[in-house]
Structure formats: structure tokens, C-alpha cells
Amino acid sequence: MKKRIAILGSTGSIGTQSLEVIDKNPELFEIEVLTANNNVELLISQAKKFQPNAVVIANEKNYGIVSEALQNEPVKIFAGADALNQVVQMETIDLVITAMVGYAGLIPTWHAVKAGKNIALANKETLVVAGEIITSLAKKNQVDILPVDSEHSAIFQCLIGEVYNPVEKIFLTCSGGPFREKSKEDLEKVTVKDALAHPNWDMGAKITIDSATLMNKGFEAIEAHWLFGLPSSKIEVVIHPQSIIHSMIQFEDGSIKAQLGLPDMRLPIQYALGFPYRIKNNFPRFSFLDYPTLQFEKPNTKIFRNLALAFEALDAGGNVPCVLNAANEVVVQAFLDEKIEFLKMPEIIEKTMEKVNFIKNPDIDDLIQTNTETRRIAQLLTEDKF
Ligand code: NDP
């Protein structure tokens, strides 16, 4: 039986790499649903090639173009954010790859989990914002959440066969991004172009900026907390500039298990899609001789303040990680639009975290409200109007 797959965000970096994996394994996978927001050309060509049951274009303004281009194809076409929430519930879907970027991925993922669909989770913001709600719902509905993030995939892989062995701590490895060796003074001058030039990974713009500020690693700590049930004291971030060790687990006897490989997102994507089986492939192989030195460093949370803020949010709990995420989305967009400077990002996030009311046990409506209110405050702060 082929696994029938929906990809939320099929036109992005994770979405296109997922399609590459699926294209190479037609005997294992079949595409049911593809979705995009604005990239109509790519969505149309993907739909023509993969012949899904349905496509969704989230931005309704693009509906006309997509429906005209696909009028002779046997593909249902829907538009709008709510269509994403509906389409993930289709009976024919076995697994949903959540490859949308940002908060926008939360509600469709929530609907997919409610409908009992297994999730290959790339959209880390889902667990940052609503980790408690999503993981407890997944448990209740016996839904598997299979990590796509390379670090979490590494930890997931290292945990196999270790059900009787408690984890002492995990090491989340982090490339350090393009500014690893920069001082605070240097960071005052960096441009959007500099920040988008990640040394090891080719990713969407938002996660690339998050990698440069180390917010991405902070988000991953929160994601690891929810996926593996670990407190922040058992999650350590280690800078590893070569991105060869994808993450590690230390057990109670001091033994450390690591998962290694070249930085290539197709591997963790393929692992999540094929789980519990490993699928043979011809991706380039790692050679130890090409990497005679693997380095490790402590992250500097005084310069990369976002990492510390994310750990604070994790420890505070409640709606604070939702505030962290919403404020971050606002400042990253403002930075990409060249409206604020690089170091303004953590400053505004911290101020926003101080201003939004704390909710200890938020439900999904509280989180939706927190997201809206936080964006309003963060937006005013980016415009110096608060
Ligand atoms: P991209 O920006 O490359 O792609 C985002 C996708 O989401 C696109 O298909 C885009 O459509 C769609 N999208 C954006 N906004 C909306 C919206 N409001 N409604 C509906 N669809 C929308 O992102 P990435 O692939 O880099 O990242 C996706 C997720 O995976 C993120 O959460 C990221 O943190 C995570 N991740 C990414 C990794 C990577 O290597 N890229 C690694 C690990 C995790 P369109 O193209 O039409 O705009």
C-alpha cells in the first residue's frame, strides 16, 4: 500500500525537497494534496506532474490563475486559509507534511491532528506556539508526529531501541549561522543579504534569518521539549560549524549516541516519510577524510540574545512561547523589509514579551488572541510608536 501524502507548503524549500523524495519512490508514496500561498506557477507545474486529488492556493487572489491553468486536469482546486483546514481532513490522506512557514501552519496542523492524520513535522512554529495542545491531542488520537527538522530527526533516530533507558540530556547542534564569529559591533552593520547567506543550509528566508539570530535553535529547544518530554535543563545547545553531527543524546551511563551525515534535508524528510523503514538512495555520502576536524563551541547568548529569550519562554510556559514566536515573525519581516536593523530584533522581542499578558493554561482561542495582540505590539515597537 502506498502512503498517501498531503504537503502543506509544497512550493517551499522543504516542500520541493519532499516532492523530490516522493518522485524518486513512486512505489512507496502518492500525492493527495499540494498547497501554496503565492507561487502559482510552481504549484501548477507540481499539480500537472503529480496529479494530486486536490490543490489549495491559500491566497484567494490567486484562485483564478490556478483554476484556469488546471481546468483540464482531474484535480480539485480550493482557495483560502480555511480550505487548508478542510483539506487536511480528507479521508484519503495517510500523512501530512507540514512544510508551511510560521504561525500560519498551526491551525491546519491542529485540524490534521484532530482528524487523526499522522504528521511529518517541519513547521516547528506549531510546537513553539501550541506544543501542549498539539502533543496531547496527538496522544489522544494516536497520531504519530515524526520530526523533519534534522536535529529532532537525529534525536528520534538515536532513541530507537532505548525505551528502557532514560535520557540524561540531549545536545542540539547548531551551525552558528553566518555570524558565528562576529562581535556585537560587527552585527550592528550586517545587511539582509549577509544574513541570508547561510554557510551550510539552503532554506526559506524566514528560517535563514532565524538561523542567523539563533532564534531557530531556541525554537528547536522548545520543539525538543514537546517532542521528547524533556525539561530545559536537559537540553544543551552546542555550536558545531560543520553541521555533520545533527544532534546527540547522552544516557545515564554517560554514553553519547549521535546521528551524522552531510547537511541534506532530503535525508530527514525521507526518514520521516519512510519510517520505520530506511529507504535506499543515491544521495552523496559523507567521507570522514573530507572532514578531518569537527569543532564544538559554546553559544554566546549575550550576543545572540534570542537563544536566551527562547529558553526563558520555554521555562515561563503558558502563552509566552506564542508571544516569542509572534514577535519574532514581526521583527524578521521588518528586518527582511529593511525597516529595522539586525540587533533591533531581539530588543523588540524582549520588550514585547514584557508587555503581553501572561496566560498559564491557554486554549487554542487564547493562543490565537495572544498571536494577534503580540503582533500589534511588536509592530508598534518596530515603528517606534509604543
Ligand atoms: P519556505 O519559505 O521555503 O516555504 C514556505 C511554504 O509555505 C511555501 O510553500 C509557501 O507558499 C507556504 N506559505 C507561506 N505562507 C503561507 C501562508 N500564509 N498560508 C499558506 N501557505 C503559506 O519555508 P521552508 O521550506 O524553509 O520552511 C518551512 C517550515 O519548515 C518552517 O517552519 C521551517 O522552520 C521548517 N524547517 C525548514 C528547514 C529547511 O531546510 N528549509 C529545516 C527544518 C525546518 P509560497 O511558495 O506560495 O509562498
Short mmCIF file of C-alpha atoms and ligand atoms in Angstrom, two decimals:
data_model
loop_
_atom_site.label_atom_id
_atom_site.label_comp_id
_atom_site.label_asym_id
_atom_site.label_seq_id
_atom_site.Cartn_x
_atom_site.Cartn_y
_atom_site.Cartn_z
CA MET A 1 0.00 0.00 0.00
CA LYS A 2 1.37 3.39 -0.96
CA LYS A 3 1.38 6.14 1.66
CA ARG A 4 -0.95 8.92 0.50
CA ILE A 5 0.57 12.28 1.28
CA ALA A 6 -0.56 15.88 1.68
CA ILE A 7 2.10 18.59 1.60
CA LEU A 8 1.19 21.89 3.23
CA GLY A 9 3.61 24.34 1.58
CA SER A 10 4.72 22.21 -1.39
CA THR A 11 6.39 25.17 -3.14
CA GLY A 12 8.89 25.95 -0.36
CA SER A 13 12.31 24.57 0.43
CA ILE A 14 11.01 21.60 2.48
CA GLY A 15 8.01 21.14 0.18
CA THR A 16 10.09 20.84 -3.01
CA GLN A 17 12.63 18.54 -1.34
CA SER A 18 9.76 16.35 -0.09
CA LEU A 19 8.49 16.10 -3.67
CA GLU A 20 11.97 15.11 -4.81
CA VAL A 21 11.96 12.22 -2.32
CA ILE A 22 8.43 11.21 -3.35
CA ASP A 23 9.28 11.43 -7.05
CA LYS A 24 12.19 9.00 -6.55
CA ASN A 25 9.97 6.49 -4.71
CA PRO A 26 6.72 6.22 -6.69
CA GLU A 27 6.17 2.65 -5.46
CA LEU A 28 6.02 3.93 -1.85
CA PHE A 29 4.27 7.30 -1.99
CA GLU A 30 1.43 9.04 -3.75
CA ILE A 31 0.48 12.72 -3.62
CA GLU A 32 -3.05 13.53 -2.44
CA VAL A 33 -2.82 17.27 -1.75
CA LEU A 34 -0.45 20.12 -2.60
CA THR A 35 -0.75 23.67 -1.25
CA ALA A 36 0.92 27.06 -1.72
CA ASN A 37 0.29 30.70 -0.95
CA ASN A 38 1.55 32.81 -3.88
CA ASN A 39 3.84 30.72 -6.03
CA VAL A 40 1.14 29.77 -8.53
CA GLU A 41 3.49 28.79 -11.35
CA LEU A 42 5.28 26.20 -9.26
CA LEU A 43 2.04 24.88 -7.73
CA ILE A 44 0.53 24.48 -11.20
CA SER A 45 3.54 22.60 -12.56
CA GLN A 46 3.66 20.39 -9.45
CA ALA A 47 -0.06 19.61 -9.85
CA LYS A 48 0.39 18.72 -13.53
CA LYS A 49 3.26 16.41 -12.69
CA PHE A 50 1.99 14.70 -9.52
CA GLN A 51 -1.77 14.72 -10.33
CA PRO A 52 -2.97 15.18 -6.73
CA ASN A 53 -6.58 14.72 -5.74
CA ALA A 54 -6.69 18.41 -4.67
CA VAL A 55 -4.65 21.61 -4.52
CA VAL A 56 -5.17 24.62 -2.25
CA ILE A 57 -3.97 28.11 -3.01
CA ALA A 58 -4.11 29.87 0.35
CA ASN A 59 -4.10 33.39 -1.07
CA GLU A 60 -7.58 33.60 -2.61
CA LYS A 61 -6.49 36.28 -5.08
CA ASN A 62 -4.57 33.58 -6.96
CA TYR A 63 -7.53 31.23 -7.39
CA GLY A 64 -8.41 32.36 -10.94
CA ILE A 65 -4.92 31.69 -12.31
CA VAL A 66 -4.69 28.23 -10.73
CA SER A 67 -8.20 27.11 -11.74
CA GLU A 68 -7.72 28.26 -15.32
CA ALA A 69 -4.36 26.53 -15.67
CA LEU A 70 -5.65 23.26 -14.21
CA GLN A 71 -9.10 23.22 -15.83
CA ASN A 72 -8.28 20.16 -17.96
CA GLU A 73 -6.67 18.22 -15.11
CA PRO A 74 -8.57 15.86 -12.79
CA VAL A 75 -7.60 17.99 -9.76
CA LYS A 76 -9.95 19.71 -7.32
CA ILE A 77 -8.97 23.33 -6.66
CA PHE A 78 -9.68 25.20 -3.44
CA ALA A 79 -8.62 28.61 -2.15
CA GLY A 80 -8.24 30.35 1.21
CA ALA A 81 -6.82 29.63 4.64
CA ASP A 82 -9.93 27.73 5.73
CA ALA A 83 -9.61 25.37 2.76
CA LEU A 84 -6.29 24.22 4.25
CA ASN A 85 -8.12 23.28 7.46
CA GLN A 86 -10.72 21.32 5.48
CA VAL A 87 -8.46 19.59 3.01
CA VAL A 88 -6.16 18.01 5.64
CA GLN A 89 -9.17 16.06 6.91
CA MET A 90 -9.71 14.19 3.61
CA GLU A 91 -10.22 10.51 4.22
CA THR A 92 -7.69 9.50 1.59
CA ILE A 93 -4.72 11.17 3.36
CA ASP A 94 -2.37 8.97 5.44
CA LEU A 95 0.31 11.54 6.29
CA VAL A 96 0.52 15.35 6.25
CA ILE A 97 3.91 17.03 5.74
CA THR A 98 3.66 20.40 7.48
CA ALA A 99 6.06 22.46 5.37
CA MET A 100 4.33 25.84 5.64
CA VAL A 101 6.34 28.57 7.30
CA GLY A 102 5.39 30.33 10.52
CA TYR A 103 2.27 30.60 12.67
CA ALA A 104 0.11 30.04 9.56
CA GLY A 105 1.00 26.34 9.82
CA LEU A 106 -0.55 25.89 13.28
CA ILE A 107 -4.29 25.73 12.62
CA PRO A 108 -4.12 23.39 9.58
CA THR A 109 -1.81 21.10 11.59
CA TRP A 110 -4.23 21.19 14.52
CA HIS A 111 -7.07 20.15 12.18
CA ALA A 112 -4.94 17.36 10.72
CA VAL A 113 -4.16 16.00 14.20
CA LYS A 114 -7.83 16.32 15.17
CA ALA A 115 -8.68 14.24 12.09
CA GLY A 116 -6.17 11.57 13.19
CA LYS A 117 -3.64 12.14 10.39
CA ASN A 118 -0.01 11.27 11.03
CA ILE A 119 2.26 14.30 10.77
CA ALA A 120 5.75 14.74 9.31
CA LEU A 121 6.51 17.95 11.17
CA ALA A 122 8.72 20.58 9.58
CA ASN A 123 6.70 23.58 10.79
CA LYS A 124 8.41 23.95 14.17
CA GLU A 125 6.34 27.06 14.96
CA THR A 126 3.37 24.70 15.56
CA LEU A 127 5.07 23.20 18.63
CA VAL A 128 6.60 26.50 19.73
CA VAL A 129 3.18 28.16 19.84
CA ALA A 130 0.96 25.25 20.92
CA GLY A 131 3.18 22.35 21.98
CA GLU A 132 0.98 21.28 24.87
CA ILE A 133 -2.25 21.32 22.84
CA ILE A 134 -0.80 19.56 19.79
CA THR A 135 1.15 16.84 21.62
CA SER A 136 -1.70 15.96 23.99
CA LEU A 137 -4.19 15.86 21.11
CA ALA A 138 -1.79 13.67 19.12
CA LYS A 139 -1.50 11.29 22.07
CA LYS A 140 -5.27 11.15 22.48
CA ASN A 141 -5.84 10.49 18.75
CA GLN A 142 -2.86 8.09 18.44
CA VAL A 143 -1.24 10.34 15.87
CA ASP A 144 2.49 9.98 15.16
CA ILE A 145 4.43 13.24 15.00
CA LEU A 146 7.55 12.40 13.00
CA PRO A 147 10.20 15.11 13.13
CA VAL A 148 11.57 16.51 9.88
CA ASP A 149 13.92 19.04 11.49
CA SER A 150 17.35 17.42 11.13
CA GLU A 151 18.22 17.83 14.84
CA HIS A 152 14.99 16.24 16.05
CA SER A 153 15.21 13.52 13.43
CA ALA A 154 18.71 12.77 14.78
CA ILE A 155 17.43 12.52 18.35
CA PHE A 156 14.45 10.45 17.24
CA GLN A 157 16.81 8.06 15.42
CA CYS A 158 19.16 7.83 18.42
CA LEU A 159 16.22 6.96 20.71
CA ILE A 160 15.32 3.85 18.74
CA GLY A 161 15.94 0.75 20.83
CA GLU A 162 16.33 2.78 24.04
CA VAL A 163 12.84 2.53 25.57
CA TYR A 164 14.24 1.29 28.89
CA ASN A 165 16.96 3.95 29.09
CA PRO A 166 16.21 7.43 30.42
CA VAL A 167 17.89 10.35 28.66
CA GLU A 168 20.29 12.35 30.84
CA LYS A 169 20.48 15.17 28.32
CA ILE A 170 20.39 15.96 24.63
CA PHE A 171 22.82 18.09 22.67
CA LEU A 172 21.17 20.14 19.94
CA THR A 173 23.88 21.00 17.45
CA CYS A 174 23.84 24.39 15.77
CA SER A 175 25.94 25.63 12.85
CA GLY A 176 26.15 29.09 14.45
CA GLY A 177 24.89 30.67 11.23
CA PRO A 178 26.74 33.22 9.10
CA PHE A 179 27.62 35.48 12.06
CA ARG A 180 29.13 32.92 14.45
CA GLU A 181 32.42 34.77 14.80
CA LYS A 182 31.03 38.30 14.76
CA SER A 183 31.12 40.75 17.67
CA LYS A 184 28.20 42.93 18.72
CA GLU A 185 29.81 45.86 16.90
CA ASP A 186 30.06 43.80 13.70
CA LEU A 187 26.41 42.80 14.00
CA GLU A 188 25.36 46.46 14.02
CA LYS A 189 26.43 46.65 10.38
CA VAL A 190 25.18 43.39 8.88
CA THR A 191 22.75 43.52 5.95
CA VAL A 192 19.82 41.35 4.91
CA LYS A 193 22.00 39.86 2.17
CA ASP A 194 24.67 38.89 4.74
CA ALA A 195 22.04 37.31 6.98
CA LEU A 196 20.53 35.31 4.11
CA ALA A 197 23.89 33.71 3.26
CA HIS A 198 23.76 30.61 5.47
CA PRO A 199 27.05 28.65 5.41
CA ASN A 200 25.60 25.09 5.30
CA TRP A 201 21.85 25.00 4.57
CA ASP A 202 19.77 26.36 1.69
CA MET A 203 16.39 27.20 3.29
CA GLY A 204 13.45 29.61 3.09
CA ALA A 205 14.12 33.26 4.03
CA LYS A 206 12.42 33.24 7.43
CA ILE A 207 14.26 30.22 8.87
CA THR A 208 17.53 31.53 7.40
CA ILE A 209 17.16 34.75 9.39
CA ASP A 210 16.14 32.71 12.46
CA SER A 211 19.37 30.73 11.99
CA ALA A 212 21.43 33.92 11.84
CA THR A 213 19.91 35.23 15.10
CA LEU A 214 19.93 31.74 16.74
CA MET A 215 16.16 32.03 17.31
CA ASN A 216 15.92 28.90 15.19
CA LYS A 217 17.92 26.98 17.80
CA GLY A 218 15.77 28.42 20.58
CA PHE A 219 12.66 27.25 18.71
CA GLU A 220 14.26 23.84 18.32
CA ALA A 221 14.84 23.63 22.08
CA ILE A 222 11.11 24.27 22.61
CA GLU A 223 10.27 21.76 19.87
CA ALA A 224 12.54 19.16 21.53
CA HIS A 225 10.88 19.80 24.89
CA TRP A 226 7.50 18.85 23.42
CA LEU A 227 8.61 16.04 21.14
CA PHE A 228 10.77 14.23 23.69
CA GLY A 229 9.26 15.37 27.01
CA LEU A 230 12.49 16.92 28.33
CA PRO A 231 12.84 19.94 30.65
CA SER A 232 15.05 22.82 29.51
CA SER A 233 17.78 21.72 31.96
CA LYS A 234 18.27 18.56 29.85
CA ILE A 235 18.57 20.43 26.55
CA GLU A 236 22.00 21.83 25.70
CA VAL A 237 22.87 23.76 22.57
CA VAL A 238 26.34 23.16 21.12
CA ILE A 239 27.76 25.14 18.22
CA HIS A 240 29.11 22.74 15.59
CA PRO A 241 30.01 24.76 12.48
CA GLN A 242 30.34 21.81 10.08
CA SER A 243 26.71 20.61 10.61
CA ILE A 244 27.78 16.97 10.30
CA ILE A 245 26.58 15.74 13.70
CA HIS A 246 22.86 16.51 13.54
CA SER A 247 22.34 16.08 17.31
CA MET A 248 23.18 13.74 20.19
CA ILE A 249 21.76 12.02 23.25
CA GLN A 250 23.62 11.35 26.47
CA PHE A 251 22.28 8.44 28.54
CA GLU A 252 22.56 7.92 32.31
CA ASP A 253 25.77 5.89 31.92
CA GLY A 254 27.44 8.83 30.19
CA SER A 255 27.31 7.17 26.74
CA ILE A 256 26.55 9.51 23.89
CA LYS A 257 24.76 8.46 20.71
CA ALA A 258 24.92 10.77 17.68
CA GLN A 259 23.49 10.76 14.18
CA LEU A 260 25.79 12.03 11.43
CA GLY A 261 25.56 12.81 7.75
CA LEU A 262 26.05 15.55 5.20
CA PRO A 263 23.74 18.54 5.65
CA ASP A 264 20.97 17.48 3.27
CA MET A 265 17.33 17.91 4.34
CA ARG A 266 16.19 15.18 1.96
CA LEU A 267 17.54 12.63 4.44
CA PRO A 268 15.43 13.56 7.49
CA ILE A 269 12.45 14.15 5.17
CA GLN A 270 12.90 10.67 3.69
CA TYR A 271 13.33 9.14 7.16
CA ALA A 272 10.04 10.70 8.35
CA LEU A 273 8.19 9.58 5.20
CA GLY A 274 9.55 6.05 5.21
CA PHE A 275 9.52 5.44 8.99
CA PRO A 276 10.03 2.81 10.35
CA TYR A 277 11.98 1.81 7.23
CA ARG A 278 15.14 3.38 5.83
CA ILE A 279 14.89 3.88 2.08
CA LYS A 280 17.88 3.19 -0.13
CA ASN A 281 19.04 6.29 -2.02
CA ASN A 282 21.92 7.68 -4.05
CA PHE A 283 22.40 10.95 -2.10
CA PRO A 284 26.08 11.96 -1.74
CA ARG A 285 27.81 10.03 1.07
CA PHE A 286 29.76 11.59 3.93
CA SER A 287 33.52 10.98 3.98
CA PHE A 288 35.43 11.35 7.27
CA LEU A 289 38.53 12.22 5.26
CA ASP A 290 36.80 15.33 3.86
CA TYR A 291 36.14 16.49 7.43
CA PRO A 292 39.32 15.83 9.46
CA THR A 293 38.17 18.35 12.08
CA LEU A 294 34.78 18.65 13.72
CA GLN A 295 34.54 21.67 16.03
CA PHE A 296 32.36 22.41 19.04
CA GLU A 297 31.80 25.71 20.85
CA LYS A 298 29.53 27.24 23.46
CA PRO A 299 26.93 29.62 22.03
CA ASN A 300 27.28 33.26 23.06
CA THR A 301 23.84 34.17 24.40
CA LYS A 302 24.98 37.71 25.29
CA ILE A 303 25.48 38.47 21.61
CA PHE A 304 22.79 36.10 20.30
CA ARG A 305 20.15 37.14 22.81
CA ASN A 306 17.31 35.31 21.03
CA LEU A 307 18.61 31.95 22.19
CA ALA A 308 18.37 33.04 25.84
CA LEU A 309 14.92 34.56 25.25
CA ALA A 310 13.67 31.26 23.82
CA PHE A 311 14.88 29.34 26.89
CA GLU A 312 13.19 31.95 29.10
CA ALA A 313 9.97 31.46 27.16
CA LEU A 314 10.25 27.68 27.48
CA ASP A 315 10.67 27.95 31.26
CA ALA A 316 7.87 30.51 31.61
CA GLY A 317 5.44 28.29 29.64
CA GLY A 318 1.80 29.26 29.10
CA ASN A 319 1.36 31.69 26.21
CA VAL A 320 4.94 33.05 26.44
CA PRO A 321 6.37 30.87 23.62
CA CYS A 322 3.45 32.05 21.46
CA VAL A 323 4.45 35.65 22.24
CA LEU A 324 8.07 34.85 21.40
CA ASN A 325 7.05 33.39 18.04
CA ALA A 326 4.64 36.16 17.04
CA ALA A 327 7.08 38.92 17.99
CA ASN A 328 9.82 37.10 16.10
CA GLU A 329 7.69 36.83 12.94
CA VAL A 330 7.04 40.57 13.03
CA VAL A 331 10.68 41.57 13.54
CA VAL A 332 12.03 39.09 10.98
CA GLN A 333 9.66 40.52 8.36
CA ALA A 334 10.64 44.08 9.36
CA PHE A 335 14.33 43.14 9.05
CA LEU A 336 13.77 41.48 5.65
CA ASP A 337 11.95 44.66 4.53
CA GLU A 338 14.98 46.67 5.76
CA LYS A 339 12.85 48.59 8.26
CA ILE A 340 14.90 47.61 11.32
CA GLU A 341 18.49 46.60 11.95
CA PHE A 342 19.71 43.14 12.91
CA LEU A 343 20.21 43.85 16.63
CA LYS A 344 16.81 45.50 16.94
CA MET A 345 15.20 42.07 16.53
CA PRO A 346 16.00 40.61 19.98
CA GLU A 347 15.45 44.02 21.59
CA ILE A 348 11.88 44.27 20.29
CA ILE A 349 11.10 40.63 21.05
CA GLU A 350 12.22 41.11 24.66
CA LYS A 351 10.16 44.29 25.08
CA THR A 352 7.12 42.60 23.56
CA MET A 353 7.47 39.63 25.93
CA GLU A 354 7.32 42.08 28.85
CA LYS A 355 4.13 43.72 27.58
CA VAL A 356 1.76 40.85 26.69
CA ASN A 357 -0.44 39.44 29.48
CA PHE A 358 0.53 36.02 30.79
CA ILE A 359 -1.93 33.12 30.40
CA LYS A 360 -0.91 29.98 32.28
CA ASN A 361 -3.01 27.33 30.51
CA PRO A 362 -4.02 28.82 27.17
CA ASP A 363 -6.51 27.05 24.91
CA ILE A 364 -6.33 27.44 21.15
CA ASP A 365 -8.51 30.61 21.19
CA ASP A 366 -6.23 32.18 23.82
CA LEU A 367 -3.27 31.45 21.57
CA ILE A 368 -4.99 32.95 18.52
CA GLN A 369 -5.69 36.08 20.58
CA THR A 370 -2.18 36.19 22.01
CA ASN A 371 -0.77 35.93 18.49
CA THR A 372 -2.90 38.87 17.27
CA GLU A 373 -2.18 41.06 20.30
CA THR A 374 1.56 40.32 20.22
CA ARG A 375 1.80 41.20 16.54
CA ARG A 376 0.06 44.50 17.20
CA ILE A 377 2.50 45.42 19.98
CA ALA A 378 5.60 44.21 18.13
CA GLN A 379 4.53 46.09 15.01
CA LEU A 380 4.18 49.34 17.00
CA LEU A 381 7.61 48.75 18.53
CA THR A 382 9.21 48.23 15.11
CA GLU A 383 7.73 51.59 14.08
CA ASP A 384 8.89 53.26 17.34
CA LYS A 385 5.26 54.06 18.16
CA PHE A 386 4.89 52.30 21.50
P1 NDP B 1 9.74 28.40 2.59
O1 NDP B 1 9.59 29.85 2.83
O2 NDP B 1 10.76 27.94 1.61
O3 NDP B 1 8.33 27.78 2.14
C1 NDP B 1 7.16 28.06 2.84
C2 NDP B 1 5.97 27.38 2.22
O4 NDP B 1 4.79 27.79 2.92
C3 NDP B 1 5.73 27.78 0.75
O5 NDP B 1 5.10 26.70 0.09
C4 NDP B 1 4.74 28.95 0.88
O6 NDP B 1 3.96 29.16 -0.28
C5 NDP B 1 3.89 28.46 2.03
N1 NDP B 1 3.27 29.55 2.78
C6 NDP B 1 3.88 30.66 3.26
N2 NDP B 1 3.00 31.44 3.91
C7 NDP B 1 1.81 30.82 3.82
C8 NDP B 1 0.50 31.15 4.26
N3 NDP B 1 0.24 32.26 4.95
N4 NDP B 1 -0.50 30.29 4.00
C9 NDP B 1 -0.27 29.15 3.31
N5 NDP B 1 0.94 28.79 2.84
C10 NDP B 1 1.98 29.62 3.10
O7 NDP B 1 9.99 27.73 4.01
P2 NDP B 1 10.87 26.45 4.38
O8 NDP B 1 10.51 25.32 3.48
O9 NDP B 1 12.28 26.84 4.53
O10 NDP B 1 10.34 26.15 5.85
C11 NDP B 1 9.08 25.57 6.08
C12 NDP B 1 8.99 25.15 7.54
O11 NDP B 1 9.94 24.11 7.77
C13 NDP B 1 9.35 26.27 8.53
O12 NDP B 1 8.54 26.16 9.66
C14 NDP B 1 10.80 26.00 8.89
O13 NDP B 1 11.13 26.45 10.17
C15 NDP B 1 10.83 24.47 8.83
N6 NDP B 1 12.13 23.89 8.54
C16 NDP B 1 12.77 24.22 7.37
C17 NDP B 1 14.01 23.70 7.07
C18 NDP B 1 14.67 23.97 5.76
O14 NDP B 1 15.75 23.40 5.49
N7 NDP B 1 14.14 24.82 4.91
C19 NDP B 1 14.71 22.81 8.03
C20 NDP B 1 13.92 22.49 9.19
C21 NDP B 1 12.69 23.03 9.43
P3 NDP B 1 4.51 30.14 -1.47
O15 NDP B 1 5.73 29.46 -2.02
O16 NDP B 1 3.38 30.15 -2.43
O17 NDP B 1 4.79 31.45 -0.84
#
